[in-house]
PDB file of C-alpha atoms in Angstrom:
ATOM      1  CA  MET A 630      21.991  -2.617 -29.586  1.00 35.00           C
ATOM      2  CA  SER A 631      18.486  -2.688 -27.830  1.00 49.00           C
ATOM      3  CA  LEU A 632      17.352   0.259 -26.163  1.00 51.00           C
ATOM      4  CA  SER A 633      15.926  -1.624 -22.779  1.00 62.00           C
ATOM      5  CA  TRP A 634      18.090  -0.197 -20.331  1.00 61.00           C
ATOM      6  CA  LEU A 635      16.386   2.872 -20.991  1.00 78.00           C
ATOM      7  CA  ASP A 636      12.232   1.531 -19.875  1.00 85.00           C
ATOM      8  CA  ARG A 637      10.732   1.940 -16.684  1.00 90.00           C
ATOM      9  CA  LEU A 638       9.532  -0.629 -15.501  1.00 93.00           C
ATOM     10  CA  SER A 639       5.957  -0.275 -12.692  1.00 94.00           C
ATOM     11  CA  LEU A 640       5.245  -3.585 -10.404  1.00 96.00           C
ATOM     12  CA  PHE A 641       2.563  -3.824  -8.477  1.00 96.00           C
ATOM     13  CA  VAL A 642       2.155  -6.741  -6.707  1.00 97.00           C
ATOM     14  CA  HIS A 643      -1.849  -7.183  -5.476  1.00 95.00           C
ATOM     15  CA  PRO A 644      -3.668 -10.752  -4.627  1.00 95.00           C
ATOM     16  CA  ALA A 645      -6.429  -9.854  -7.472  1.00 93.00           C
ATOM     17  CA  GLU A 646      -4.458  -9.263 -10.683  1.00 94.00           C
ATOM     18  CA  ALA A 647      -0.096  -8.637 -11.434  1.00 96.00           C
ATOM     19  CA  VAL A 648       0.266  -5.340 -12.720  1.00 95.00           C
ATOM     20  CA  LEU A 649       3.699  -3.626 -14.712  1.00 95.00           C
ATOM     21  CA  LEU A 650       3.731  -0.053 -16.418  1.00 93.00           C
ATOM     22  CA  CYS A 651       6.034   0.102 -18.737  1.00 90.00           C
ATOM     23  CA  ARG A 652       7.278   3.206 -20.413  1.00 87.00           C
ATOM     24  CA  GLY A 653       9.540   3.106 -23.180  1.00 74.00           C
ATOM     25  CA  TRP A 654      13.093   5.672 -23.838  1.00 69.00           C
ATOM     26  CA  ARG A 655       9.871   6.940 -26.531  1.00 67.00           C
ATOM     27  CA  GLY A 656       7.436   7.964 -23.792  1.00 68.00           C
ATOM     28  CA  LYS A 657       4.776   5.435 -24.438  1.00 74.00           C
ATOM     29  CA  ALA A 658       3.301   3.655 -22.354  1.00 82.00           C
ATOM     30  CA  GLU A 659       1.681   0.227 -22.109  1.00 88.00           C
ATOM     31  CA  ARG A 660      -0.552  -1.661 -19.259  1.00 92.00           C
ATOM     32  CA  LEU A 661       0.219  -5.059 -18.991  1.00 93.00           C
ATOM     33  CA  ALA A 662      -1.612  -7.295 -16.283  1.00 95.00           C
ATOM     34  CA  ARG A 663      -1.862 -10.313 -15.176  1.00 95.00           C
ATOM     35  CA  PRO A 664      -4.843 -12.599 -13.230  1.00 96.00           C
ATOM     36  CA  VAL A 665      -3.824 -14.462  -9.944  1.00 96.00           C
ATOM     37  CA  GLY A 666      -4.356 -17.735  -9.659  1.00 92.00           C
ATOM     38  CA  ALA A 667      -6.098 -18.872  -5.972  1.00 90.00           C
ATOM     39  CA  VAL A 668      -4.111 -18.578  -3.259  1.00 86.00           C
ATOM     40  CA  PRO A 669      -2.026 -22.626  -2.414  1.00 83.00           C
ATOM     41  CA  GLU A 670      -2.498 -24.728   0.520  1.00 84.00           C
ATOM     42  CA  ASP A 671       0.495 -25.083   1.507  1.00 86.00           C
ATOM     43  CA  GLY A 672       2.375 -22.131   0.586  1.00 86.00           C
ATOM     44  CA  PRO A 673       2.812 -18.679   1.275  1.00 93.00           C
ATOM     45  CA  VAL A 674      -1.177 -16.251   0.807  1.00 94.00           C
ATOM     46  CA  TRP A 675       1.377 -13.858  -1.730  1.00 96.00           C
ATOM     47  CA  GLN A 676       2.967 -17.188  -3.985  1.00 96.00           C
ATOM     48  CA  ALA A 677       0.103 -16.762  -6.219  1.00 96.00           C
ATOM     49  CA  ALA A 678       0.313 -13.111  -6.514  1.00 97.00           C
ATOM     50  CA  LEU A 679       4.540 -13.586  -6.981  1.00 97.00           C
ATOM     51  CA  GLU A 680       4.089 -16.035  -9.734  1.00 96.00           C
ATOM     52  CA  ALA A 681       1.830 -13.843 -12.327  1.00 97.00           C
ATOM     53  CA  ALA A 682       4.148 -10.345 -11.102  1.00 97.00           C
ATOM     54  CA  LEU A 683       7.398 -12.450 -12.638  1.00 97.00           C
ATOM     55  CA  ALA A 684       5.241 -14.274 -15.466  1.00 96.00           C
ATOM     56  CA  LEU A 685       4.952 -10.674 -16.571  1.00 96.00           C
ATOM     57  CA  LEU A 686       8.414  -9.465 -16.307  1.00 95.00           C
ATOM     58  CA  ASP A 687       9.138 -12.504 -18.495  1.00 94.00           C
ATOM     59  CA  GLU A 688       6.259 -11.161 -21.096  1.00 90.00           C
ATOM     60  CA  ARG A 689       7.888  -7.664 -21.392  1.00 85.00           C
ATOM     61  CA  ALA A 690      10.865  -6.100 -18.781  1.00 84.00           C
ATOM     62  CA  GLY A 691      13.754  -6.263 -20.733  1.00 84.00           C
ATOM     63  CA  ALA A 692      17.531  -6.630 -19.388  1.00 87.00           C
ATOM     64  CA  GLY A 693      18.443  -3.143 -18.392  1.00 89.00           C
ATOM     65  CA  ALA A 694      15.239  -1.917 -17.384  1.00 91.00           C
ATOM     66  CA  SER A 695      14.956  -0.311 -14.973  1.00 93.00           C
ATOM     67  CA  LEU A 696      11.927  -1.033 -12.502  1.00 95.00           C
ATOM     68  CA  GLN A 697      10.556  -0.452  -9.478  1.00 95.00           C
ATOM     69  CA  ILE A 698       7.831  -2.879  -7.391  1.00 96.00           C
ATOM     70  CA  VAL A 699       4.563  -1.244  -5.634  1.00 95.00           C
ATOM     71  CA  ILE A 700       3.290  -4.032  -3.281  1.00 96.00           C
ATOM     72  CA  ALA A 701      -0.823  -4.372  -2.382  1.00 95.00           C
ATOM     73  CA  ASN A 702      -1.839  -3.010   1.266  1.00 95.00           C
ATOM     74  CA  PRO A 703      -3.179  -6.703   1.699  1.00 95.00           C
ATOM     75  CA  TYR A 704       0.552  -7.885   2.428  1.00 97.00           C
ATOM     76  CA  VAL A 705       1.711  -4.923   3.718  1.00 97.00           C
ATOM     77  CA  ARG A 706       1.039  -4.448   8.109  1.00 97.00           C
ATOM     78  CA  TYR A 707       1.608  -1.066   8.840  1.00 97.00           C
ATOM     79  CA  VAL A 708       1.908   0.218  12.899  1.00 96.00           C
ATOM     80  CA  LEU A 709       1.614   3.838  13.377  1.00 97.00           C
ATOM     81  CA  LEU A 710       4.760   5.173  15.766  1.00 97.00           C
ATOM     82  CA  PRO A 711       3.707   7.573  18.566  1.00 95.00           C
ATOM     83  CA  TRP A 712       6.267  10.895  18.058  1.00 95.00           C
ATOM     84  CA  SER A 713       8.102  10.803  21.224  1.00 93.00           C
ATOM     85  CA  GLU A 714      11.735  12.434  21.821  1.00 91.00           C
ATOM     86  CA  ALA A 715      13.149   8.890  23.802  1.00 90.00           C
ATOM     87  CA  VAL A 716      12.284   7.074  20.804  1.00 92.00           C
ATOM     88  CA  ILE A 717      14.804   8.288  17.461  1.00 90.00           C
ATOM     89  CA  GLY A 718      17.203   7.539  14.490  1.00 91.00           C
ATOM     90  CA  ASP A 719      16.157   4.416  13.257  1.00 93.00           C
ATOM     91  CA  LYS A 720      17.266   1.810  15.425  1.00 95.00           C
ATOM     92  CA  ALA A 721      14.977   3.044  18.060  1.00 96.00           C
ATOM     93  CA  ARG A 722      12.895   3.387  16.013  1.00 96.00           C
ATOM     94  CA  ARG A 723      12.332  -0.140  14.036  1.00 96.00           C
ATOM     95  CA  ALA A 724      13.197  -1.674  17.901  1.00 96.00           C
ATOM     96  CA  LEU A 725       9.361   0.154  17.947  1.00 96.00           C
ATOM     97  CA  ALA A 726       7.603  -1.067  15.305  1.00 97.00           C
ATOM     98  CA  LEU A 727       9.085  -4.299  15.488  1.00 96.00           C
ATOM     99  CA  ALA A 728       7.126  -4.491  19.210  1.00 96.00           C
ATOM    100  CA  LEU A 729       4.425  -3.114  18.249  1.00 96.00           C
ATOM    101  CA  LEU A 730       3.512  -5.616  15.169  1.00 96.00           C
ATOM    102  CA  ARG A 731       4.857  -8.671  18.572  1.00 96.00           C
ATOM    103  CA  SER A 732       2.251  -7.452  20.626  1.00 95.00           C
ATOM    104  CA  SER A 733       0.145  -7.817  17.839  1.00 92.00           C
ATOM    105  CA  LEU A 734       1.804 -10.535  15.492  1.00 93.00           C
ATOM    106  CA  GLY A 735       2.690 -12.798  17.911  1.00 92.00           C
ATOM    107  CA  GLU A 736       6.832 -14.766  17.069  1.00 90.00           C
ATOM    108  CA  GLN A 737       5.245 -14.022  12.859  1.00 90.00           C
ATOM    109  CA  ALA A 738       6.636 -10.563  12.994  1.00 92.00           C
ATOM    110  CA  GLY A 739      10.600 -11.456  12.885  1.00 90.00           C
ATOM    111  CA  GLN A 740       9.661 -13.281   9.216  1.00 94.00           C
ATOM    112  CA  LEU A 741       9.307  -9.019   8.072  1.00 96.00           C
ATOM    113  CA  ASP A 742      11.325  -6.294   6.800  1.00 97.00           C
ATOM    114  CA  ILE A 743      11.017  -3.521   8.048  1.00 96.00           C
ATOM    115  CA  ALA A 744      10.754  -0.051   5.439  1.00 95.00           C
ATOM    116  CA  LEU A 745      10.682   3.360   8.044  1.00 95.00           C
ATOM    117  CA  ASP A 746       8.929   6.728   6.642  1.00 93.00           C
ATOM    118  CA  GLN A 747      11.540   9.983   6.950  1.00 91.00           C
ATOM    119  CA  PRO A 748      10.693  11.088  10.305  1.00 91.00           C
ATOM    120  CA  VAL A 749       9.306  14.012  11.273  1.00 91.00           C
ATOM    121  CA  PHE A 750      10.604  16.315  13.977  1.00 92.00           C
ATOM    122  CA  GLY A 751       7.539  16.295  16.481  1.00 93.00           C
ATOM    123  CA  LYS A 752       5.410  13.998  13.654  1.00 94.00           C
ATOM    124  CA  ASN A 753       3.967  10.702  14.221  1.00 96.00           C
ATOM    125  CA  GLY A 754       5.765   8.125  11.673  1.00 95.00           C
ATOM    126  CA  VAL A 755       4.743   5.074   9.691  1.00 96.00           C
ATOM    127  CA  ALA A 756       6.332   1.701   9.532  1.00 97.00           C
ATOM    128  CA  ALA A 757       5.659  -0.599   6.794  1.00 97.00           C
ATOM    129  CA  ALA A 758       6.307  -4.116   7.499  1.00 97.00           C
ATOM    130  CA  ILE A 759       6.181  -6.934   4.253  1.00 97.00           C
ATOM    131  CA  ASP A 760       7.258 -10.825   3.973  1.00 97.00           C
ATOM    132  CA  GLN A 761      11.160 -11.259   4.025  1.00 97.00           C
ATOM    133  CA  GLY A 762       9.764 -14.328   2.186  1.00 97.00           C
ATOM    134  CA  LEU A 763       8.043 -12.209  -0.873  1.00 98.00           C
ATOM    135  CA  LEU A 764      11.049  -9.336  -1.211  1.00 97.00           C
ATOM    136  CA  ASP A 765      13.642 -11.726  -1.656  1.00 97.00           C
ATOM    137  CA  ALA A 766      11.499 -13.311  -3.743  1.00 97.00           C
ATOM    138  CA  LEU A 767      11.573 -10.981  -5.971  1.00 98.00           C
ATOM    139  CA  ARG A 768      14.458  -9.187  -5.733  1.00 97.00           C
ATOM    140  CA  GLN A 769      16.091 -12.419  -7.315  1.00 97.00           C
ATOM    141  CA  GLY A 770      13.750 -12.083  -9.554  1.00 96.00           C
ATOM    142  CA  ALA A 771      14.722  -8.497 -11.050  1.00 96.00           C
ATOM    143  CA  LYS A 772      18.685  -9.840 -10.613  1.00 95.00           C
ATOM    144  CA  ARG A 773      17.891 -12.928 -13.028  1.00 94.00           C
ATOM    145  CA  ARG A 774      16.370 -10.841 -15.408  1.00 93.00           C
ATOM    146  CA  ARG A 775      19.067  -8.619 -14.852  1.00 94.00           C
ATOM    147  CA  LEU A 776      16.420  -5.273 -14.515  1.00 94.00           C
ATOM    148  CA  ARG A 777      17.639  -2.386 -11.979  1.00 94.00           C
ATOM    149  CA  LEU A 778      15.715  -2.685  -8.478  1.00 95.00           C
ATOM    150  CA  GLY A 779      15.081   0.879  -7.644  1.00 93.00           C
ATOM    151  CA  ALA A 780      12.619   0.936  -4.932  1.00 91.00           C
ATOM    152  CA  VAL A 781      10.597  -1.047  -3.202  1.00 94.00           C
ATOM    153  CA  GLN A 782       7.445   0.617  -1.851  1.00 93.00           C
ATOM    154  CA  PRO A 783       3.895  -0.177  -0.086  1.00 95.00           C
ATOM    155  CA  GLN A 784       0.983   0.461  -2.175  1.00 93.00           C
ATOM    156  CA  LEU A 785       0.400   2.900   0.774  1.00 93.00           C
ATOM    157  CA  GLY A 786       3.265   5.021   0.848  1.00 88.00           C
ATOM    158  CA  ALA A 787       2.314   6.008  -2.963  1.00 83.00           C
ATOM    159  CA  ASP A 788      -1.457   6.284  -2.420  1.00 87.00           C
ATOM    160  CA  LEU A 789      -0.440   9.015   0.204  1.00 86.00           C
ATOM    161  CA  ALA A 790       2.300  10.371  -1.658  1.00 79.00           C
ATOM    162  CA  ALA A 791      -0.652  11.110  -4.728  1.00 77.00           C
ATOM    163  CA  VAL A 792      -3.105  12.868  -2.293  1.00 79.00           C
ATOM    164  CA  ARG A 793      -1.414  14.145   1.037  1.00 72.00           C
ATOM    165  CA  ARG A 794      -0.745  17.259  -0.358  1.00 71.00           C
ATOM    166  CA  GLN A 795      -4.234  17.461  -1.220  1.00 74.00           C
ATOM    167  CA  SER A 796      -5.347  16.535   2.080  1.00 76.00           C
ATOM    168  CA  SER A 797      -4.167  17.209   5.376  1.00 82.00           C
ATOM    169  CA  ASP A 798      -6.694  17.114   7.866  1.00 89.00           C
ATOM    170  CA  GLY A 799      -9.556  14.402   8.104  1.00 91.00           C
ATOM    171  CA  CYS A 800      -9.621  11.014   7.422  1.00 94.00           C
ATOM    172  CA  LEU A 801      -8.612   9.476   4.074  1.00 94.00           C
ATOM    173  CA  LEU A 802      -9.969   5.315   3.263  1.00 95.00           C
ATOM    174  CA  PHE A 803      -7.770   3.435  -0.229  1.00 94.00           C
ATOM    175  CA  GLU A 804     -10.990   1.087  -0.905  1.00 92.00           C
ATOM    176  CA  ASP A 805      -9.463  -1.981  -2.786  1.00 88.00           C
ATOM    177  CA  GLY A 806     -12.731  -5.112  -3.030  1.00 84.00           C
ATOM    178  CA  ASP A 807     -12.697  -6.826   0.113  1.00 87.00           C
ATOM    179  CA  TRP A 808      -9.762  -4.503   2.073  1.00 93.00           C
ATOM    180  CA  GLN A 809      -9.496  -0.618   3.423  1.00 94.00           C
ATOM    181  CA  THR A 810      -7.002   0.776   4.405  1.00 96.00           C
ATOM    182  CA  LEU A 811      -8.384   4.312   6.868  1.00 96.00           C
ATOM    183  CA  VAL A 812      -5.974   7.197   7.581  1.00 95.00           C
ATOM    184  CA  GLY A 813      -6.543   9.908   9.919  1.00 94.00           C
ATOM    185  CA  LEU A 814      -4.831  13.259   9.388  1.00 92.00           C
ATOM    186  CA  GLN A 815      -4.266  15.968  12.460  1.00 91.00           C
ATOM    187  CA  ALA A 816      -2.775  18.842  10.488  1.00 88.00           C
ATOM    188  CA  GLY A 817      -0.529  16.464   8.106  1.00 87.00           C
ATOM    189  CA  ASN A 818      -0.099  14.632  11.133  1.00 91.00           C
ATOM    190  CA  VAL A 819      -0.807  10.773  10.705  1.00 93.00           C
ATOM    191  CA  CYS A 820      -3.223   9.410  13.535  1.00 94.00           C
ATOM    192  CA  LEU A 821      -5.304   6.987  13.049  1.00 94.00           C
ATOM    193  CA  LEU A 822      -3.886   4.046  10.946  1.00 95.00           C
ATOM    194  CA  ARG A 823      -6.182   0.926   9.913  1.00 94.00           C
ATOM    195  CA  ASN A 824      -5.836  -1.621   6.990  1.00 95.00           C
ATOM    196  CA  HIS A 825      -7.493  -4.756   7.251  1.00 94.00           C
ATOM    197  CA  ARG A 826     -10.543  -6.980   5.383  1.00 93.00           C
ATOM    198  CA  ALA A 827     -13.391  -5.198   5.185  1.00 90.00           C
ATOM    199  CA  ALA A 828     -17.097  -6.617   5.805  1.00 86.00           C
ATOM    200  CA  ALA A 829     -18.775  -8.747   3.422  1.00 84.00           C
ATOM    201  CA  THR A 830     -21.330  -6.237   1.835  1.00 87.00           C
ATOM    202  CA  ALA A 831     -21.971  -2.975   1.120  1.00 86.00           C
ATOM    203  CA  GLU A 832     -24.712  -1.684   4.782  1.00 89.00           C
ATOM    204  CA  GLN A 833     -21.721  -4.597   6.665  1.00 91.00           C
ATOM    205  CA  ARG A 834     -18.593  -2.179   5.994  1.00 90.00           C
ATOM    206  CA  GLN A 835     -20.940   0.686   6.126  1.00 91.00           C
ATOM    207  CA  ARG A 836     -21.827   0.134   9.369  1.00 91.00           C
ATOM    208  CA  GLU A 837     -18.442  -1.271  10.122  1.00 92.00           C
ATOM    209  CA  LEU A 838     -16.884   1.977   9.389  1.00 92.00           C
ATOM    210  CA  GLN A 839     -19.000   3.957  12.008  1.00 91.00           C
ATOM    211  CA  GLY A 840     -18.239   1.929  14.878  1.00 91.00           C
ATOM    212  CA  LEU A 841     -14.351   2.494  13.568  1.00 90.00           C
ATOM    213  CA  LEU A 842     -14.922   6.465  13.178  1.00 91.00           C
ATOM    214  CA  ALA A 843     -17.325   6.489  16.372  1.00 88.00           C
ATOM    215  CA  MET A 844     -14.322   4.933  18.363  1.00 85.00           C
ATOM    216  CA  GLN A 845     -11.244   6.251  16.891  1.00 82.00           C
ATOM    217  CA  GLY A 846     -12.478   9.270  14.248  1.00 80.00           C
ATOM    218  CA  ARG A 847     -11.839  11.693  16.891  1.00 82.00           C
ATOM    219  CA  THR A 848      -8.181  12.356  17.223  1.00 85.00           C
ATOM    220  CA  VAL A 849      -8.981  14.838  14.149  1.00 89.00           C
ATOM    221  CA  ASN A 850     -10.810  17.863  13.809  1.00 87.00           C
ATOM    222  CA  ARG A 851     -11.762  18.161  11.182  1.00 89.00           C
ATOM    223  CA  LYS A 852     -15.356  14.769  10.296  1.00 92.00           C
ATOM    224  CA  ASN A 853     -14.619  14.495   6.193  1.00 93.00           C
ATOM    225  CA  LEU A 854     -13.820  11.212   5.000  1.00 94.00           C
ATOM    226  CA  GLN A 855     -12.100  10.897   0.854  1.00 93.00           C
ATOM    227  CA  ILE A 856     -13.047   7.833  -0.035  1.00 93.00           C
ATOM    228  CA  PHE A 857     -10.950   6.725  -3.057  1.00 92.00           C
ATOM    229  CA  THR A 858     -12.797   3.427  -4.971  1.00 90.00           C
ATOM    230  CA  ASN A 859     -14.023   2.505  -7.281  1.00 85.00           C
ATOM    231  CA  GLY A 860     -17.767   1.551  -5.130  1.00 84.00           C
ATOM    232  CA  SER A 861     -21.026   3.655  -3.892  1.00 85.00           C
ATOM    233  CA  TRP A 862     -21.120   5.228  -1.056  1.00 91.00           C
ATOM    234  CA  PRO A 863     -23.327   7.452   1.878  1.00 91.00           C
ATOM    235  CA  GLU A 864     -22.859  11.924   1.468  1.00 91.00           C
ATOM    236  CA  ALA A 865     -23.063  10.766   4.930  1.00 91.00           C
ATOM    237  CA  LEU A 866     -22.326   9.616   7.628  1.00 90.00           C
ATOM    238  CA  ASP A 867     -23.486  10.631  10.585  1.00 88.00           C
ATOM    239  CA  GLU A 868     -21.481  13.788  11.593  1.00 91.00           C
ATOM    240  CA  TRP A 869     -18.885  12.178   8.393  1.00 94.00           C
ATOM    241  CA  THR A 870     -19.442  14.027   5.222  1.00 94.00           C
ATOM    242  CA  LEU A 871     -18.370  11.785   2.303  1.00 94.00           C
ATOM    243  CA  GLU A 872     -16.516  12.187  -0.909  1.00 93.00           C
ATOM    244  CA  CYS A 873     -16.346   9.513  -3.453  1.00 92.00           C
ATOM    245  CA  ARG A 874     -13.432  10.226  -5.357  1.00 89.00           C
ATOM    246  CA  ARG A 875     -11.409   7.638  -7.662  1.00 85.00           C
ATOM    247  CA  PRO A 876      -8.988   6.019  -6.698  1.00 81.00           C
ATOM    248  CA  SER A 877      -4.986   7.935  -8.557  1.00 64.00           C
ATOM    249  CA  ALA A 878      -2.943   5.548  -8.829  1.00 57.00           C
ATOM    250  CA  GLU A 879      -2.365   4.110 -12.056  1.00 56.00           C
ATOM    251  CA  TYR A 880      -1.867   0.289 -11.855  1.00 59.00           C
ATOM    252  CA  VAL A 881      -5.974   0.230 -10.446  1.00 53.00           C
ATOM    253  CA  GLY A 882      -8.621  -1.527 -11.546  1.00 49.00           C
ATOM    254  CA  HIS A 883      -8.895  -4.420 -10.696  1.00 47.00           C
ATOM    255  CA  ALA A 884     -11.466  -2.925  -8.090  1.00 41.00           C
TER     256      ALA A 884
END
């Protein structure tokens, strides 16, 4: 009898490579990666990444194994949900998130599946939106392979869960190649959130970040920026102190 149903799999869907972390029933861990091909001209931007991810499951996943999926930030649209006593409950918060997404994306927002974070009284919230087509394809792929699909989580949720207990004030920058996610925290409350493609060169990215911090960094009290990156940054930007740290997630390795 196969013991693959005891395996725990974590799949990371990213524009550069798909990564599958496998933890067997004996505790042995294994990391598999597959590069992502070129984005097709007439298909969705995530199609090549999806194909690489499903190919990894074909290579390693045994029927009955549990599977968790993390979607990289470039495939996610995040919106900050300002706290309001008039917007309480999933229905109201989802309607606010959809309105905010429509204001920036137009009708494209209707093609997204919106996930809400756990609400905390008096605190801002975060909504994450992922293309419904990508989610459907991943769920169908897991079902065809007879895998027990658990959470499908945006990357920012995994990143924040890893560092938020130690970082409750200041800013966090998660740098992933040419993609950056900037989060501002004030007493643990998310007060700044940007998820965007960064400038092409290191010098341009530095100037871009200086501008963002000058315009929006005033929402935090502590002028400290922790940068989770495989690259290098100066020790300070204007009045901001910078601390470079290695990315904490196990699936990082493509940058």
